[in-house]
Coordinates of C-alpha atoms and ligand atoms in Angstrom, one line a residue:
X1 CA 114.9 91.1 48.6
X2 CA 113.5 94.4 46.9
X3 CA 110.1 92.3 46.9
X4 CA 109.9 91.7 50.7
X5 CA 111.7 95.6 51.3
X6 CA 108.7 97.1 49.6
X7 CA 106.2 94.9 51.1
X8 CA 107.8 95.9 54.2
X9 CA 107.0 99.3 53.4
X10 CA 103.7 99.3 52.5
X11 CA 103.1 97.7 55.3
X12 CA 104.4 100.6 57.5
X13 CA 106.4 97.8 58.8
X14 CA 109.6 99.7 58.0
X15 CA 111.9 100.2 60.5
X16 CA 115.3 102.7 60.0
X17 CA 118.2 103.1 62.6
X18 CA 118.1 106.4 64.4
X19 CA 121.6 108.1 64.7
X20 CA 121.9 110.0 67.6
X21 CA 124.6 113.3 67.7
X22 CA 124.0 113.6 71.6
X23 CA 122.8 111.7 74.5
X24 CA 122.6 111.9 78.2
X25 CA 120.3 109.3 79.3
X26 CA 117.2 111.7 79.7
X27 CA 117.4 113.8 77.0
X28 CA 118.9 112.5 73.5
X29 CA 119.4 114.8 70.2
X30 CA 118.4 113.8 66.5
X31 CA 119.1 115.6 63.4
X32 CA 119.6 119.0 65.9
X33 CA 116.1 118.7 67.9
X34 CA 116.6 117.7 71.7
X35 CA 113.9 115.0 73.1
X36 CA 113.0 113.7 75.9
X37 CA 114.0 110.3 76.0
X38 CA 111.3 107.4 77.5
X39 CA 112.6 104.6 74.9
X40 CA 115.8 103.7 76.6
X41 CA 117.0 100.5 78.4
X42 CA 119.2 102.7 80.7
X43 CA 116.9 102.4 83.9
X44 CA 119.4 103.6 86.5
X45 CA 120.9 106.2 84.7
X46 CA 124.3 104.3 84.7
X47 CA 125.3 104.6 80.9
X48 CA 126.4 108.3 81.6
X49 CA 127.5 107.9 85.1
X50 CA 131.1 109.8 85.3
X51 CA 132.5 107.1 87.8
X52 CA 132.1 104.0 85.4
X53 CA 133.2 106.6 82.4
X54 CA 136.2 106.8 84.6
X55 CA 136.4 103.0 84.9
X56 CA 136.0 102.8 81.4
X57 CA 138.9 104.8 80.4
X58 CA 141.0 103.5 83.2
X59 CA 140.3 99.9 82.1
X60 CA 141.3 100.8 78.8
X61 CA 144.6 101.8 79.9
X62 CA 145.7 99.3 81.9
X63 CA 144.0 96.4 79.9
X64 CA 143.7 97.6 76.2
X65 CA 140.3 98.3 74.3
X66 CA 140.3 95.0 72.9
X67 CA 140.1 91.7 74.1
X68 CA 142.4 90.8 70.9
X69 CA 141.1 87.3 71.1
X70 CA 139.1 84.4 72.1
X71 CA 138.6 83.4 75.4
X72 CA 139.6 80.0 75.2
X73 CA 143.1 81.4 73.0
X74 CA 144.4 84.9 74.4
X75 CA 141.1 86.9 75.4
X76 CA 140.8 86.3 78.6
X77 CA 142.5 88.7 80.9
X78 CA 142.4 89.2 84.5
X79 CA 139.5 92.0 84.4
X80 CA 137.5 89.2 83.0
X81 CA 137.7 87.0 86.1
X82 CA 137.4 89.6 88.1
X83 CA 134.5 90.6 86.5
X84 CA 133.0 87.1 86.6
X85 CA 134.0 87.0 90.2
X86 CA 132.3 90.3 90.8
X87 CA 129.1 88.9 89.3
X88 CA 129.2 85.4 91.7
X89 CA 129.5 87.7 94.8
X90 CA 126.5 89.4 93.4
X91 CA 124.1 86.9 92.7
X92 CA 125.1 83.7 94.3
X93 CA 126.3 81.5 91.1
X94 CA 128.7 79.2 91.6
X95 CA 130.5 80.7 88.2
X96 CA 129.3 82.7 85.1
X97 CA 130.6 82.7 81.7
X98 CA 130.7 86.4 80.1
X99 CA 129.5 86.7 76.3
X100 CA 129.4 90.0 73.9
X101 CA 125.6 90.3 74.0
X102 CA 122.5 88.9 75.1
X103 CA 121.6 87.5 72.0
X104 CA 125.0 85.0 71.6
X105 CA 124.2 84.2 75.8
X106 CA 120.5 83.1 74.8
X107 CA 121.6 81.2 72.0
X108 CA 124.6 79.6 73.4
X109 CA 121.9 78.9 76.4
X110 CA 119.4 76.8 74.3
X111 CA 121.4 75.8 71.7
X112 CA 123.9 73.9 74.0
X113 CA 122.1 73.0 77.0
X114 CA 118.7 71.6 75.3
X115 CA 119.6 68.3 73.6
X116 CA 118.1 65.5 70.9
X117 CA 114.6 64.2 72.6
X118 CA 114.4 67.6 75.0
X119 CA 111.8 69.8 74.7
X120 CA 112.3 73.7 75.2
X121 CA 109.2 74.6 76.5
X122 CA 109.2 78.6 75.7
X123 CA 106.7 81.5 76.8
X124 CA 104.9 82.7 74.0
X125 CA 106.0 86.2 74.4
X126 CA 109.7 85.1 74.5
X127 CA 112.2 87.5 73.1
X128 CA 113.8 86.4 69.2
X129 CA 117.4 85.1 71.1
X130 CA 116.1 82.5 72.9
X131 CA 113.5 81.8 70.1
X132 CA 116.2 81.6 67.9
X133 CA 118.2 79.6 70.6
X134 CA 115.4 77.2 70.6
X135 CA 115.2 76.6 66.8
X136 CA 119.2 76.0 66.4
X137 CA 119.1 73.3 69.1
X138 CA 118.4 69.6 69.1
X139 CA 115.1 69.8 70.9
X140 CA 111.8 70.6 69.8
X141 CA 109.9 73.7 70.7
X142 CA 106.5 74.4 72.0
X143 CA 105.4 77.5 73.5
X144 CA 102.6 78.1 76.0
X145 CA 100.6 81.3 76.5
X146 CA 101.9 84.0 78.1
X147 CA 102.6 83.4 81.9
X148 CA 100.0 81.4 82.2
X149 CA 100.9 78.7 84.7
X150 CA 97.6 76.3 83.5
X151 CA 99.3 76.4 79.8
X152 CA 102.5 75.7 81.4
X153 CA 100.9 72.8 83.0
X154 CA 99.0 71.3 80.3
X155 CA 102.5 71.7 77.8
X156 CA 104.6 69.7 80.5
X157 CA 101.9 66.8 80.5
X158 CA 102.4 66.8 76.9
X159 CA 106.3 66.8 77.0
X160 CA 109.3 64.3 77.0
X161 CA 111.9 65.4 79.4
X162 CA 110.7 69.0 79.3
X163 CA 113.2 72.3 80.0
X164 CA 111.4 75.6 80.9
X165 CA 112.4 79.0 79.8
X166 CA 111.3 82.2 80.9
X167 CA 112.1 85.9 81.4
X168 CA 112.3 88.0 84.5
X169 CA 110.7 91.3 83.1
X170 CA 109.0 90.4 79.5
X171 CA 110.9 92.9 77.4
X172 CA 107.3 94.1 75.2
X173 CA 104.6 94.0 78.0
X174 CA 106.9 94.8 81.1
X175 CA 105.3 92.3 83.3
X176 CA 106.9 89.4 85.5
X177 CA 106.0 85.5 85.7
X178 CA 105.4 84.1 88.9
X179 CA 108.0 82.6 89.5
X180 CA 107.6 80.7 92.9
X181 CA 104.4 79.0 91.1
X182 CA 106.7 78.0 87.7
X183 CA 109.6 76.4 89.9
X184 CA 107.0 74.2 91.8
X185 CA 105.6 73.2 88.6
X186 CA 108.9 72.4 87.2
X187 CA 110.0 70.1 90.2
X188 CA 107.1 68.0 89.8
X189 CA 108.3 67.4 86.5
X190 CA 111.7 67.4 87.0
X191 CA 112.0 70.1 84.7
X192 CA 115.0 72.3 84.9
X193 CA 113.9 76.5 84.7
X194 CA 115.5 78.6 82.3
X195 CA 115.8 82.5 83.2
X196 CA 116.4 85.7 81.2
X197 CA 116.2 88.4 83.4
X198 CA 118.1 91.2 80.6
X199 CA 115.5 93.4 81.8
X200 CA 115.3 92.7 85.8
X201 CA 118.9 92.7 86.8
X202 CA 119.7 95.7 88.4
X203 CA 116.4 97.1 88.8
X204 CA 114.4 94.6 91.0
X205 CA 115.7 92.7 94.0
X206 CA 117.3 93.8 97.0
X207 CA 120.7 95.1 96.0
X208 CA 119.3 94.6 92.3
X209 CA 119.8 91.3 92.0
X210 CA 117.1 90.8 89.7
X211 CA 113.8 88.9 89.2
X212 CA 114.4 85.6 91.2
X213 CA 115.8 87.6 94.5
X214 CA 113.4 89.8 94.5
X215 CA 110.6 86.6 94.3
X216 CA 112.3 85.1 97.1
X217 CA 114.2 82.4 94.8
X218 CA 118.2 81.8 95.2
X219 CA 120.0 81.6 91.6
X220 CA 121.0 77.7 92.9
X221 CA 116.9 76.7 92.2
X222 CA 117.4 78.0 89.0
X223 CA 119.1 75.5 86.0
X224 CA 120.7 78.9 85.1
X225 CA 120.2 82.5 84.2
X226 CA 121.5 84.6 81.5
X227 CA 121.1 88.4 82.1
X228 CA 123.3 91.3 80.1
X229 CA 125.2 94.3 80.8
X230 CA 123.4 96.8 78.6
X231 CA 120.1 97.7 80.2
X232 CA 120.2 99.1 83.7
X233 CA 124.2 98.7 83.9
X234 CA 124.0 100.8 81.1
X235 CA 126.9 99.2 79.4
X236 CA 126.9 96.1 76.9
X237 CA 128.0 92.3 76.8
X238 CA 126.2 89.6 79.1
X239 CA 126.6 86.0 80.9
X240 CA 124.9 82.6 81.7
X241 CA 125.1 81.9 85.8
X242 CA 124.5 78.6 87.0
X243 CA 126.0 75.8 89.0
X244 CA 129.8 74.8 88.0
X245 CA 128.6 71.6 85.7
X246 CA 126.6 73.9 83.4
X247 CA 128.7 76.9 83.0
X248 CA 132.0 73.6 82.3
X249 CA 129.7 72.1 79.9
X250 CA 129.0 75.6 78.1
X251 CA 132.7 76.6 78.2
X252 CA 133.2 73.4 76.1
X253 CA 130.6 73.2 74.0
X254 CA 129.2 76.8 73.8
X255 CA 129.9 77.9 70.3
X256 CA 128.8 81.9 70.6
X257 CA 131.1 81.1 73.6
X258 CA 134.1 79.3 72.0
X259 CA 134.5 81.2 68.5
X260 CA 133.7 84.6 69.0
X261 CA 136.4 87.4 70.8
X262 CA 136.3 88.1 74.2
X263 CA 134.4 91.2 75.8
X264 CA 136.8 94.2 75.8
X265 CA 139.0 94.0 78.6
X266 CA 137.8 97.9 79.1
X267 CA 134.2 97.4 79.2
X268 CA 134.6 94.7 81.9
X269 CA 135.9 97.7 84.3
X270 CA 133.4 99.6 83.5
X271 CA 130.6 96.7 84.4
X272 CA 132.3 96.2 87.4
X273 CA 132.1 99.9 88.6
X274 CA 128.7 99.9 87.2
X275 CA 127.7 97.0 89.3
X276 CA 129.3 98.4 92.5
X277 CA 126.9 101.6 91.9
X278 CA 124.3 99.0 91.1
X279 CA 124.4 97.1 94.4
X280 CA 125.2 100.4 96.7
X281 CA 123.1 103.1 95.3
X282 CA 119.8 102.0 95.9
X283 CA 118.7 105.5 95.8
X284 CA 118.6 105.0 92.0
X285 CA 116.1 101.9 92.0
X286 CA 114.0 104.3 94.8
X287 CA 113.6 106.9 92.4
X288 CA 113.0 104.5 89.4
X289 CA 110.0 103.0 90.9
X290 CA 108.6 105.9 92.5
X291 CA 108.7 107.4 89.1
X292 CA 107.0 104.3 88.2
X293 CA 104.5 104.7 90.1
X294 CA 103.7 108.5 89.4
X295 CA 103.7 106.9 85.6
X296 CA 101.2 104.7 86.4
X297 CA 98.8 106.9 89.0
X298 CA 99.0 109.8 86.5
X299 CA 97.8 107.9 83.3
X300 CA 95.9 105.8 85.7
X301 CA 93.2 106.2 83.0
X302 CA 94.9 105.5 79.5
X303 CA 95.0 101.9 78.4
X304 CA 98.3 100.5 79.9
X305 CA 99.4 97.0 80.0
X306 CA 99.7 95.8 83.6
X307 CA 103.2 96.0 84.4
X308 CA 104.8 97.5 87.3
X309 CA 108.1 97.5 86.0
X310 CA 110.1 100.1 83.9
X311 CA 108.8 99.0 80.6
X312 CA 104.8 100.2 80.0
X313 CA 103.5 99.5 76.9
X314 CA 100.3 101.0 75.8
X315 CA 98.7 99.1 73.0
X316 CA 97.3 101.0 69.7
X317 CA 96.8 98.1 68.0
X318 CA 97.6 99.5 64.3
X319 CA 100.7 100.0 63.3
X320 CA 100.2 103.1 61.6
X321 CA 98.4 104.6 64.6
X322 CA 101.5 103.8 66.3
X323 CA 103.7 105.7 64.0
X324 CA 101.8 109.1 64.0
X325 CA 101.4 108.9 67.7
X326 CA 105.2 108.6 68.1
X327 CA 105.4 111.5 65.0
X328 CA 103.1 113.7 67.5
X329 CA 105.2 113.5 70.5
X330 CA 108.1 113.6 68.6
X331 CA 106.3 117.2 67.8
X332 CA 106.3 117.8 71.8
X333 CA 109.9 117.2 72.4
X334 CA 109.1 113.5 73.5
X335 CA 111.3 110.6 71.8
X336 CA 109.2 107.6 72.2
X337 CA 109.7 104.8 69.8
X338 CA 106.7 102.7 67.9
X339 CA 107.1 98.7 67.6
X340 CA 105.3 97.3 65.8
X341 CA 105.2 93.7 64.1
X342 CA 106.8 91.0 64.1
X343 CA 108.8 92.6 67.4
X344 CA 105.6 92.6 69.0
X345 CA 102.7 90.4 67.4
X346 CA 100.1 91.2 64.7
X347 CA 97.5 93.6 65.9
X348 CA 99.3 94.9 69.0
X349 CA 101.7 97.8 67.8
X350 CA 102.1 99.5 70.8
X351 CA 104.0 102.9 72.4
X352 CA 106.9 101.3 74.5
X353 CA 107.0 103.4 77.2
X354 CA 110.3 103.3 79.2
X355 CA 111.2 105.0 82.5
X356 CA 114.3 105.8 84.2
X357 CA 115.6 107.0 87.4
X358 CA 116.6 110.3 85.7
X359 CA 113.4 111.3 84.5
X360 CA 111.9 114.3 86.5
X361 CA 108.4 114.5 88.0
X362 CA 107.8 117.8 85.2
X363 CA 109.1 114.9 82.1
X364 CA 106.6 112.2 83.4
X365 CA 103.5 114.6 83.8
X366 CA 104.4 116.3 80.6
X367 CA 105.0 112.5 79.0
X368 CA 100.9 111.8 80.5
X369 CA 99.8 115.0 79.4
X370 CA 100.8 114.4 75.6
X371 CA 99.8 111.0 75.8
X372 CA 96.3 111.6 77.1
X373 CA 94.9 114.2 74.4
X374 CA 96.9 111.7 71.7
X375 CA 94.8 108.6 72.5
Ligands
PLP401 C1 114.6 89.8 77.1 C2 115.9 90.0 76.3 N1 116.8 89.0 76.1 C3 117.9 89.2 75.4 C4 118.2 90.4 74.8 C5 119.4 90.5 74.0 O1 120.4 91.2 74.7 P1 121.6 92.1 74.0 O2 120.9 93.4 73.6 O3 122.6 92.2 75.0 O4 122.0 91.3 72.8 C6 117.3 91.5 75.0 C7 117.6 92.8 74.5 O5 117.4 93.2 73.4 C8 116.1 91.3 75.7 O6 115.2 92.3 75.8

C-alpha cells in the first residue's frame, strides 16, 4: 500500500479531499480564502435554494432524518412513494426504484439486469459505476469508442444477445450521444439501451427531463434509465426508471437495492421540492445555458472540448500542467479542480470546467480572462 501511495505521488497522481468551511453554490471558502466556484455539479443553483432547505427541515420533522432501515424491512415511508411518484409524473416511467447514490443505482443496474451469455456493450468513456456494474455481473464486457455509432455497430455484429449502455451528458468531456441514431441501432439488434443521464436530468429537456426528452425519445424506448439527485437537484441519492417488469425484477434481485438503508425520509422532501423548482423554474436552465454560451463565445479561441453542455473540459494533457494551472487560478480567486488519471485517461488531464446558473456574466469573463493568459 505505501508502495502504490508513493508511486501515486510521484506521479502527481495524488489526489486529497478538499474540506470546505463555507459554501453557496457560486462562491465556496477553503482554509479562509473565498473562490469562485466552476467545479461543482450544482447546475441550477438548487443545493442552496431556501425553499428545498425548508423542505429539508420540514421533512425531517415530520419523517425523521433517517430512514432507520431497509426498504424491503422498515425504510420505506410514505415520502419515499411519494417521491417515486413525483419522479413517474416527471418523466413518464411506469415506476422507479430510489437508491442512496448513483454509484449503488449503476451497479445494481448492470449487475442485475445483464445476465450469463449477455454482453454489456459500454462507451469507452463510461463513468467507473457502471464500469464497475459491468465487471460484477454475469456478462462479458466490451467497450466501443466514444459515441461513435460505426464502433457501436461493428461491436453489436460481434455480440451474443448484446445490451447497450450509455450516458446522457459524458461526465469528463460534457458531450451528448446521439441518441435517436443509438436506439435505431439497437432495435435492429434487439438490443435493449441502457441510460445514465446523472448529468442531463434537470438541465436539458423541456421541463428538465433530461437527455432522452430533450432528443425527442419517451423514457418507455428506453430498457431503463438511472439518473441521481445530486447534480442539478442539488441534493443526493438516485433511481433506475423503467417499465414495471424491470424495476419488480430489481426490487427482487437488486442487491445495492435489497441490503443497504433507505434514502433519508428528509432528503426525499427535499428532492421533491427540488424537483418541483426543477420542472417550474425554467428561468434557471435559461440562464445556465445562456451562460453556457457566453462560456463558449468568450473562450471561443482556447482549446475546449466540444460540448454544449455545463461541463467543458479543456484538455492540458499533462497532469502536472494541470495542477499548476488549477494552483494559478486558485491565485485569482478561481476554484477550478484538475483531474487527472485514471478519472480521465492517460495523456488527457484536463481543467473541468463547470458552469452554473448562478454564475454572473463578470465570474465567466473573469474565469476566460485567467484562463487565456494561463494556456
Ligand atoms: C455519469 C455518472 N454516473 C454516476 C455517478 C454516480 O452518482 P453518485 O455521485 O450519486 O454516486 C456520477 C457522479 O459521480 C456520474 O457522473
Amino acid at each position: 500500500m505505501r508502495q502504490a501511495l508513493a508511486e501515486r505521488e510521484a506521479s502527481q497522481l495524488l489526489r486529497r479531499s478538499v474540506t470546505l468551511e463555507q459554501y453557496s453554490g457560486r462562491v465556496l471558502r477553503v482554509a479562509g480564502n473565498s473562490y469562485l466556484n466552476f467545479s461543482g455539479n450544482d447546475y441550477l443553483g438548487l443545493a442552496t435554494d431556501p425553499e428545498v432547505l425548508n423542505a429539508y427541515a420540514e421533512g425531517a420533522a415530520a419523517y425523521g432524518g433517517g430512514s432507520s432501515g431497509s426498504p424491503l424491512v422498515t425504510g420505506q415511508h410514505q415520502v419515499h412513494q411519494q417521491l417515486s411518484d413525483t419522479l413517474c409524473d416527471w418523466l413518464g416511467f411506469e415506476q422507479v426504484l430510489l437508491f442512496s447514490s448513483g454509484f449503488a443505482a449503476n451497479q445494481t443496474m448492470l449487475q442485475t439486469l445483464a445476465q450469463k451469455g449477455d454482453t454489456l456493450l459500454l462507451d469507452k468513456l463510461s463513468h467507473a459505476s457502471l464500469i464497475d456494474g459491468a465487471l460484477h455481473s454475469d456478462a462479458q464486457l466490451k467497450r466501443f469508442a466514444h459515441n461513435s455509432l460505426s464502433a457501436l455497430l461493428a461491436a453489436l455484429n460481434d455480440a451474443s444477445q448484446p445490451l447497450v449502455v450509455t450516458e446522457g451528458v459524458f461526465s469528463m468531456d460534457g458531450d451528448s450521444p446521439d441518441l435517436n441514431a443509438m436506439l435505431s441501432l439497437c432495435r435492429q439488434y434487439q438490443a435493449p439501451l441502457l441510460l445514465d443521464d446523472a448529468h442531463g436530468l434537470g438541465v436539458s429537456g423541456p421541463e428538465g427531463k433530461g437527455t432522452a426528452a430533450a432528443q425527442g425519445i419517451v423514457s418507455g424506448d428506453l430498457f431503463c434509465t438511472m439518473a441521481n439527485f445530486g447534480k442539478a437537484l442539488g441534493l443526493g441519492g438516485a433511481f433506475v426508471g423503467g417499465s414495471k417488469t424491470v424495476i419488480d425484477y430489481l426490487t427482487q434481485f437488486g442487491r445495492h437495492y435489497i441490503y443497504s438503508t433507505a434514502l433519508s425520509p428528509a432528503l426525499c422532501a427535499a428532492v421533491i421540492k427540488s424537483i418541483l423548482l426543477c420542472r417550474g423554474q425554467s428561468w434557471r436552465r435559461d440562464k445556465l445555458h445562456s451562460n453556457i454560451a457566453r462560456f463558449r463565445a468568450l473562450a471561443a479561441d482556447l482549446p475546449l472540448l466540444a460540448s454544449q453542455s455545463a461541463i467543458q473540459g479543456l484538455v492540458l494533457g499533462d497532469s502536472v500542467r494541470a495542477l499548476n494551472m488549477s494552483a494559478q487560478l486558485k491565485q485569482a480567486g478561481i476554484w477550478l479542480s484538475a483531474i487527472r488519471p485514471p478519472t480521465v485517461p492517460k495523456g488527457s488531464a484536463r481543467l473541468r470546467i463547470t458552469l452554473s446558473a448562478q454564475h454572473t456574466e463578470q465570474d465567466i469573463q473573469l474565469l476566460v480572462q485567467q484562463l487565456r493568459q494561463l494556456v
